[in-house]
Short mmCIF file of C-alpha atoms (C1' of nucleotides) in Angstrom, two decimals:
data_model
loop_
_atom_site.label_atom_id
_atom_site.label_comp_id
_atom_site.label_asym_id
_atom_site.label_seq_id
_atom_site.Cartn_x
_atom_site.Cartn_y
_atom_site.Cartn_z
CA MET X 1 -5.78 0.42 4.20
CA ILE X 2 -5.70 -1.59 1.03
CA ILE X 3 -2.87 -3.99 0.42
CA LEU X 4 -3.19 -4.68 -3.28
CA SER X 5 -3.25 -1.73 -5.65
CA LYS X 6 -6.18 -1.46 -8.03
CA LEU X 7 -3.80 -2.25 -10.87
CA ALA X 8 -2.58 -5.42 -9.20
CA ASP X 9 -6.17 -6.44 -8.52
CA TYR X 10 -7.08 -5.90 -12.15
CA GLY X 11 -3.93 -7.73 -13.16
CA VAL X 12 -5.05 -10.86 -11.38
CA ILE X 13 -8.44 -10.59 -13.04
CA VAL X 14 -6.84 -10.29 -16.45
CA ALA X 15 -4.43 -13.14 -15.84
CA THR X 16 -7.23 -15.32 -14.54
CA HIS X 17 -9.26 -14.51 -17.60
CA LEU X 18 -6.42 -15.65 -19.82
CA ALA X 19 -6.14 -18.79 -17.75
CA ALA X 20 -9.79 -19.53 -18.39
CA TYR X 21 -9.16 -19.86 -22.14
CA PRO X 22 -5.75 -21.48 -22.49
CA ASP X 23 -3.99 -21.50 -25.86
CA ARG X 24 -6.23 -18.78 -27.22
CA GLN X 25 -4.53 -15.73 -28.70
CA VAL X 26 -6.45 -12.67 -27.46
CA THR X 27 -5.87 -9.01 -28.08
CA ALA X 28 -5.78 -6.53 -25.21
CA GLY X 29 -8.99 -4.98 -26.48
CA THR X 30 -10.86 -8.26 -26.40
CA VAL X 31 -9.74 -8.98 -22.87
CA ALA X 32 -10.86 -5.49 -21.88
CA THR X 33 -14.37 -5.91 -23.20
CA GLU X 34 -14.72 -9.41 -21.82
CA THR X 35 -13.57 -8.40 -18.36
CA ARG X 36 -15.40 -5.06 -18.40
CA LEU X 37 -12.20 -3.21 -17.60
CA PRO X 38 -10.91 -0.02 -19.27
CA GLN X 39 -9.02 -0.82 -22.44
CA ALA X 40 -5.93 1.27 -21.90
CA THR X 41 -5.45 -0.13 -18.44
CA VAL X 42 -5.72 -3.72 -19.61
CA ALA X 43 -3.18 -3.01 -22.31
CA LYS X 44 -0.80 -1.65 -19.72
CA LEU X 45 -1.31 -4.63 -17.45
CA LEU X 46 -0.66 -7.12 -20.23
CA LYS X 47 2.48 -5.24 -21.09
CA ALA X 48 3.71 -5.65 -17.53
CA LEU X 49 2.80 -9.32 -17.50
CA ALA X 50 4.59 -9.83 -20.80
CA HIS X 51 7.64 -8.06 -19.47
CA ALA X 52 7.70 -10.41 -16.51
CA GLY X 53 7.44 -13.37 -18.85
CA LEU X 54 4.10 -14.55 -17.53
CA VAL X 55 2.38 -14.09 -20.88
CA THR X 56 3.74 -14.19 -24.42
CA ALA X 57 2.92 -11.39 -26.84
CA ALA X 58 2.49 -11.58 -30.59
CA ARG X 59 2.49 -8.35 -32.56
CA GLY X 60 0.81 -7.41 -35.80
CA ALA X 61 -2.53 -8.38 -37.24
CA GLY X 62 -3.88 -11.52 -35.64
CA GLY X 63 -1.56 -11.05 -32.70
CA GLY X 64 -2.40 -10.95 -29.05
CA TYR X 65 -1.49 -12.45 -25.72
CA ARG X 66 -1.61 -15.87 -24.13
CA LEU X 67 -0.26 -17.43 -20.96
CA ALA X 68 3.38 -18.39 -21.20
CA ARG X 69 2.98 -21.29 -18.79
CA SER X 70 0.20 -23.47 -17.52
CA ALA X 71 -2.34 -21.86 -15.21
CA THR X 72 -1.41 -24.26 -12.46
CA SER X 73 2.21 -23.13 -12.43
CA ILE X 74 1.54 -19.39 -12.13
CA SER X 75 0.83 -18.06 -8.66
CA VAL X 76 -1.07 -14.95 -7.71
CA ALA X 77 2.10 -13.72 -6.06
CA GLU X 78 3.89 -13.75 -9.39
CA VAL X 79 1.16 -11.74 -11.06
CA VAL X 80 1.14 -9.17 -8.29
CA ALA X 81 4.92 -8.94 -8.28
CA ALA X 82 4.91 -8.44 -12.05
CA ILE X 83 2.74 -5.36 -11.69
CA ASP X 84 3.61 -3.80 -8.36
CA GLY X 85 7.17 -5.01 -8.04
CA ASP X 86 8.55 -7.38 -5.48
CA ILE X 87 6.52 -7.72 -2.34
CA GLY X 88 7.92 -6.31 0.86
CA LEU X 89 6.10 -5.55 4.06
CA THR X 90 7.97 -2.38 4.94
CA GLN X 91 10.14 0.19 3.26
CA CYS X 92 13.33 -1.27 4.71
CA SER X 93 12.24 -4.69 3.48
CA VAL X 94 12.80 -3.61 -0.07
CA HIS X 95 15.55 -0.99 0.28
CA VAL X 96 17.56 -2.41 3.13
CA ASP X 97 20.40 0.05 2.88
CA GLU X 98 18.29 3.21 2.89
CA CYS X 99 17.17 2.89 6.48
CA ALA X 100 19.39 5.14 8.57
CA ARG X 101 18.17 3.84 11.89
CA THR X 102 18.72 0.17 11.22
CA THR X 103 20.84 -0.18 14.33
CA TYR X 104 18.24 1.43 16.60
CA CYS X 105 15.21 -0.30 15.16
CA PRO X 106 14.33 -3.44 17.16
CA THR X 107 11.31 -4.24 15.02
CA ARG X 108 13.09 -4.89 11.76
CA PRO X 109 14.15 -8.52 12.29
CA HIS X 110 10.56 -9.44 13.01
CA TRP X 111 9.18 -8.12 9.75
CA ALA X 112 10.97 -10.82 7.83
CA ALA X 113 8.82 -13.53 9.32
CA ILE X 114 5.54 -11.73 8.73
CA ASN X 115 6.73 -10.91 5.26
CA ARG X 116 7.36 -14.52 4.46
CA ALA X 117 3.92 -15.45 5.71
CA VAL X 118 2.23 -12.94 3.46
CA GLY X 119 4.31 -13.99 0.51
CA GLN X 120 3.53 -17.62 0.99
CA ALA X 121 -0.15 -16.90 1.35
CA LEU X 122 -0.04 -15.24 -2.05
CA SER X 123 2.18 -17.90 -3.57
CA ALA X 124 -0.09 -20.66 -2.37
CA ILE X 125 -2.81 -19.84 -4.88
CA SER X 126 -2.36 -20.53 -8.57
CA LEU X 127 -4.36 -18.94 -11.36
CA ASP X 128 -5.94 -22.30 -11.88
CA ALA X 129 -7.17 -22.28 -8.29
CA MET X 130 -8.65 -18.84 -8.84
CA LEU X 131 -10.89 -20.28 -11.52
CA THR X 132 -12.48 -22.84 -9.26
CA PRO X 133 -15.67 -21.54 -7.67
CA ALA X 134 -14.95 -22.98 -4.23
CA ALA X 135 -12.79 -20.75 -2.09
CA PHE X 136 -9.38 -21.93 -1.04
CA VAL X 137 -9.06 -21.96 2.75
CA PRO X 138 -5.51 -21.50 3.98
CA ARG X 139 -4.31 -22.94 7.22
CA THR X 140 -4.84 -20.39 9.96
CA PHE X 141 -2.11 -18.91 12.09
CA PRO X 142 -1.95 -19.42 15.84
CA SER X 143 -3.02 -16.13 17.42
CA ALA X 144 -0.65 -14.53 19.90
CA ASN X 145 -3.62 -13.17 21.85
CA PRO X 146 -6.52 -15.58 21.54
CA SER X 147 -8.95 -13.84 23.87
CA GLN X 148 -8.50 -10.45 22.28
CA PRO X 149 -11.79 -8.58 22.70
CA ASP X 150 -11.77 -6.25 19.72
CA GLU X 151 -9.51 -7.42 16.96
CA PRO X 152 -9.39 -5.15 13.95
CA ARG X 153 -11.63 -6.23 11.13
CA PHE X 154 -10.26 -7.97 8.10
CA SER X 155 -13.08 -7.57 5.69
CA ALA X 156 -13.43 -9.92 2.79
CA MET S 1 5.30 -3.15 -3.82
CA ILE S 2 5.27 -2.26 -0.17
CA ILE S 3 2.45 -3.50 1.98
CA LEU S 4 2.80 -1.32 5.05
CA SER S 5 2.88 2.42 4.59
CA LYS S 6 5.84 4.27 6.00
CA LEU S 7 3.54 5.83 8.59
CA ALA S 8 2.30 2.43 9.73
CA ASP S 9 5.86 1.19 9.93
CA TYR S 10 6.84 4.15 12.09
CA GLY S 11 3.72 3.62 14.14
CA VAL S 12 4.83 0.14 15.08
CA ILE S 13 8.25 1.46 16.00
CA VAL S 14 6.70 4.10 18.23
CA ALA S 15 4.30 1.67 19.85
CA THR S 16 7.08 -0.84 20.40
CA HIS S 17 9.17 1.87 21.98
CA LEU S 18 6.38 2.65 24.40
CA ALA S 19 6.08 -1.04 25.14
CA ALA S 20 9.75 -1.16 26.06
CA TYR S 21 9.21 1.21 28.98
CA PRO S 22 5.81 0.33 30.42
CA ASP S 23 4.12 2.70 32.86
CA ARG S 24 6.36 5.55 31.91
CA GLN S 25 4.71 8.77 30.83
CA VAL S 26 6.58 10.08 27.79
CA THR S 27 6.01 13.16 25.69
CA ALA S 28 5.82 12.96 21.94
CA GLY S 29 9.05 14.89 21.67
CA THR S 30 10.92 12.46 23.86
CA VAL S 31 9.73 9.50 21.86
CA ALA S 32 10.80 11.29 18.69
CA THR S 33 14.35 11.86 19.86
CA GLU S 34 14.69 8.40 21.32
CA THR S 35 13.46 6.70 18.18
CA ARG S 36 15.28 9.10 15.84
CA LEU S 37 12.06 9.87 14.01
CA PRO S 38 10.80 13.34 12.97
CA GLN S 39 8.98 15.03 15.85
CA ALA S 40 5.88 16.21 14.01
CA THR S 41 5.33 12.78 12.54
CA VAL S 42 5.62 11.05 15.88
CA ALA S 43 3.11 13.49 17.33
CA LYS S 44 0.71 12.67 14.53
CA LEU S 45 1.16 8.95 15.04
CA LEU S 46 0.58 9.14 18.77
CA LYS S 47 -2.56 11.13 18.10
CA ALA S 48 -3.84 8.34 15.91
CA LEU S 49 -2.90 5.68 18.43
CA ALA S 50 -4.62 7.64 21.19
CA HIS S 51 -7.70 8.02 19.03
CA ALA S 52 -7.82 4.27 18.58
CA GLY S 53 -7.50 3.79 22.32
CA LEU S 54 -4.20 1.97 22.16
CA VAL S 55 -2.38 4.61 24.19
CA THR S 56 -3.66 6.97 26.85
CA ALA S 57 -2.77 10.64 26.70
CA ALA S 58 -2.26 13.10 29.56
CA ARG S 59 -2.19 16.76 28.75
CA GLY S 60 -0.38 19.61 30.38
CA ALA S 61 2.95 19.81 32.14
CA GLY S 62 4.26 16.40 33.08
CA GLY S 63 1.86 14.86 30.61
CA GLY S 64 2.58 12.44 27.84
CA TYR S 65 1.59 9.09 26.46
CA ARG S 66 1.69 5.53 27.67
CA LEU S 67 0.26 2.22 26.52
CA ALA S 68 -3.38 1.77 27.44
CA ARG S 69 -3.03 -1.99 27.77
CA SER S 70 -0.25 -4.46 28.37
CA ALA S 71 2.23 -4.96 25.58
CA THR S 72 1.27 -8.59 25.32
CA SER S 73 -2.36 -7.77 24.54
CA ILE S 74 -1.71 -5.34 21.70
CA SER S 75 -1.06 -6.85 18.29
CA VAL S 76 0.82 -5.32 15.41
CA ALA S 77 -2.37 -5.56 13.39
CA GLU S 78 -4.13 -3.22 15.79
CA VAL S 79 -1.40 -0.65 15.54
CA VAL S 80 -1.41 -0.79 11.77
CA ALA S 81 -5.18 -0.58 11.64
CA ALA S 82 -5.13 2.44 13.94
CA ILE S 83 -2.98 4.34 11.48
CA ASP S 84 -3.90 3.07 8.03
CA GLY S 85 -7.46 2.02 8.70
CA ASP S 86 -8.87 -1.46 8.53
CA ILE S 87 -6.91 -3.91 6.46
CA GLY S 88 -8.33 -5.18 3.21
CA LEU S 89 -6.50 -6.92 0.42
CA THR S 90 -8.34 -5.37 -2.49
CA GLN S 91 -10.48 -2.35 -3.17
CA CYS S 92 -13.66 -4.39 -3.16
CA SER S 93 -12.61 -5.88 0.15
CA VAL S 94 -13.19 -2.58 1.84
CA HIS S 95 -15.91 -1.03 -0.32
CA VAL S 96 -17.87 -4.05 -1.34
CA ASP S 97 -20.70 -2.15 -2.95
CA GLU S 98 -18.55 0.02 -5.19
CA CYS S 99 -17.42 -2.79 -7.45
CA ALA S 100 -19.61 -2.69 -10.54
CA ARG S 101 -18.38 -5.98 -11.93
CA THR S 102 -18.98 -8.09 -8.86
CA THR S 103 -21.04 -10.56 -10.81
CA TYR S 104 -18.42 -11.03 -13.53
CA CYS S 105 -15.40 -11.19 -11.25
CA PRO S 106 -14.54 -14.80 -10.40
CA THR S 107 -11.53 -13.87 -8.31
CA ARG S 108 -13.33 -12.02 -5.57
CA PRO S 109 -14.38 -14.95 -3.36
CA HIS S 110 -10.77 -16.10 -3.21
CA TRP S 111 -9.44 -12.84 -1.82
CA ALA S 112 -11.22 -13.39 1.45
CA ALA S 113 -9.04 -16.34 2.31
CA ILE S 114 -5.77 -14.62 1.44
CA ASN S 115 -6.99 -11.60 3.29
CA ARG S 116 -7.61 -13.57 6.42
CA ALA S 117 -4.16 -15.09 6.20
CA VAL S 118 -2.49 -11.70 6.05
CA GLY S 119 -4.60 -10.38 8.88
CA GLN S 120 -3.84 -13.30 11.11
CA ALA S 121 -0.15 -13.06 10.36
CA LEU S 122 -0.25 -9.49 11.61
CA SER S 123 -2.46 -10.29 14.56
CA ALA S 124 -0.23 -13.12 15.64
CA ILE S 125 2.54 -10.82 16.80
CA SER S 126 2.14 -8.69 19.91
CA LEU S 127 4.18 -5.61 20.74
CA ASP S 128 5.77 -7.65 23.47
CA ALA S 129 6.96 -10.18 20.91
CA MET S 130 8.44 -7.37 18.85
CA LEU S 131 10.73 -6.52 21.75
CA THR S 132 12.31 -9.94 21.97
CA PRO S 133 15.53 -10.13 19.99
CA ALA S 134 14.83 -13.57 18.56
CA ALA S 135 12.65 -13.52 15.49
CA PHE S 136 9.22 -15.05 15.66
CA VAL S 137 8.84 -17.78 13.08
CA PRO S 138 5.27 -18.30 11.92
CA ARG S 139 4.04 -21.60 10.69
CA THR S 140 4.53 -21.78 6.95
CA PHE S 141 1.77 -22.20 4.43
CA PRO S 142 1.55 -25.21 2.14
CA SER S 143 2.62 -24.07 -1.30
CA ALA S 144 0.22 -24.74 -4.15
CA ASN S 145 3.15 -25.16 -6.51
CA PRO S 146 6.04 -26.68 -4.60
CA SER S 147 8.44 -27.11 -7.49
CA GLN S 148 8.02 -23.56 -8.75
CA PRO S 149 11.31 -22.62 -10.48
CA ASP S 150 11.40 -18.87 -9.98
CA GLU S 151 9.20 -17.67 -7.20
CA PRO S 152 9.11 -13.92 -6.75
CA ARG S 153 11.39 -12.69 -4.03
CA PHE S 154 10.01 -11.78 -0.66
CA SER S 155 12.85 -9.78 0.73
CA ALA S 156 13.24 -9.41 4.45
"C1'" DC Q 1 -4.01 33.32 39.55
"C1'" DT Q 2 -0.70 33.33 36.02
"C1'" DA Q 3 2.72 31.24 33.26
"C1'" DT Q 4 4.41 27.22 31.21
"C1'" DT Q 5 4.06 22.77 29.37
"C1'" DA Q 6 1.93 19.41 26.41
"C1'" DA Q 7 -1.78 17.07 23.95
"C1'" DT Q 8 -5.65 17.97 20.44
"C1'" DG Q 9 -7.66 19.11 16.28
"C1'" DG Q 10 -7.52 21.22 12.37
"C1'" DA Q 11 -5.82 23.15 8.00
"C1'" DC Q 12 -2.24 23.09 4.89
"C1'" DC Q 13 1.65 22.03 1.51
"C1'" DA Q 14 4.98 19.29 -1.16
"C1'" DA Q 15 6.19 15.10 -3.12
"C1'" DA Q 16 5.57 10.63 -4.65
"C1'" DT Q 17 2.86 7.31 -6.53
"C1'" DC Q 18 -1.06 5.66 -9.21
"C1'" DG Q 19 -4.23 5.38 -12.83
"C1'" DG Q 20 -4.75 6.49 -17.33
"C1'" DT Q 21 -3.73 8.38 -22.29
"C1'" DC Q 22 -1.10 8.93 -26.32
"C1'" DC Q 23 2.06 8.15 -30.07
"C1'" DG Q 24 5.76 5.27 -32.32
"C1'" DA Q 25 7.74 0.61 -33.67
"C1'" DA Q 26 6.94 -3.98 -35.32
"C1'" DT Q 27 4.37 -7.57 -37.71
"C1'" DT Q 28 1.05 -9.84 -40.53
"C1'" DC Q 29 -2.36 -9.96 -44.30
"C1'" DG Q 30 -4.26 -8.47 -48.65
"C1'" DC A 1 4.50 -3.63 -51.20
"C1'" DG A 2 1.43 -1.16 -48.26
"C1'" DA A 3 -2.13 -0.77 -45.07
"C1'" DA A 4 -4.31 -2.45 -41.15
"C1'" DT A 5 -3.39 -4.12 -36.69
"C1'" DT A 6 -1.27 -4.81 -32.34
"C1'" DC A 7 2.42 -4.45 -29.03
"C1'" DG A 8 5.98 -1.23 -26.76
"C1'" DG A 9 7.30 2.59 -24.26
"C1'" DA A 10 7.20 7.58 -23.21
"C1'" DC A 11 4.34 10.83 -21.11
"C1'" DC A 12 0.85 13.44 -18.04
"C1'" DG A 13 -2.70 14.62 -14.82
"C1'" DA A 14 -4.79 13.60 -10.36
"C1'" DT A 15 -5.24 11.30 -6.13
"C1'" DT A 16 -2.96 9.86 -2.17
"C1'" DT A 17 0.67 10.11 1.09
"C1'" DG A 18 4.11 11.97 4.10
"C1'" DG A 19 5.06 15.73 6.66
"C1'" DT A 20 4.63 20.53 8.83
"C1'" DC A 21 2.50 24.11 11.28
"C1'" DC A 22 -0.73 26.79 14.13
"C1'" DA A 23 -4.55 27.72 17.30
"C1'" DT A 24 -6.91 25.64 21.19
"C1'" DT A 25 -7.67 23.11 25.38
"C1'" DA A 26 -6.05 21.19 29.51
"C1'" DA A 27 -3.05 20.41 33.44
"C1'" DT A 28 0.69 21.46 36.45
"C1'" DA A 29 4.11 24.57 38.78
"C1'" DG A 30 5.20 28.65 40.86
#
DNA sequence: CTATTAATGGACCAAATCGGTCCGAATTCG
DNA sequence: CGAATTCGGACCGATTTGGTCCATTAATAG
């Protein structure tokens, strides 16, 4: 399974690209060619980012996009949320009321905690951090089953 | 956006239900009625879990499913992986070779770390832990931007 | 030995979502 | 003032997902 949609992935690339050249007004087409991504898709992504207030848009000739805030103050989580909507682990995380078996489901309370962990992992990295070549290493979780023989793979 | 697919969510519910009654042979139909989930879907899920070796299946009259291992030694991550496949954050996480712009993409190395964080968050909780009424509280991550005014919501 | 029960594997269909394209509104420059 | 340019939003096709069903194999009961 893949957690981030292709669009969200591209969105982070685009946002990071903008972060690399702060205070430069760039058109969607320019970003597309520079990032080697399809033009129409980049345009759509920038629209979503603008709608979320992460980038500012200027129309007309000589217009374009630029980051609304500093690269250090924008997290990856915000970019993803701007494109794919708010992050929730499960269906009932997002639409709480639509789950008919809320009363029977013993698992639901536990999702909240995992959810928060994922969210914080994504919030912990700013666009600025994405630009640095060295990888950010988050603090690891304590494993509930340390001597587990075959853990599922989490490929990088 | 929703991280876990509905099927994976249901899968955890089913697996947790099995964990609640260890060493009891249950048919797919029984699990379906007891969990209030659609029968055909539960059957499909149990097939997948059996294929992954998480549950053992017995055919014929008096047959059914049961957990292959103890509830404490099966993590939520394993259940999810059994249904949705191995967990990867982005497309290129799973199919590394299919990303044509690997050389241009500065974000890719960073995904690995986030990826690992998500995976460990899911591995940290066993089916046994899912049964306990009190919520498990994972250790929180350090935030890269502590004074962030409007973080995206991570609904529970 | 036969009938019944239940998992297994597969094909199959409908619906939702995703990725992508197009045209219209707004703005700046000549 | 008008034409070029660029964002904004509606729209559409295709892949994926969620879900169902049937034929087959296997095991137990009578």
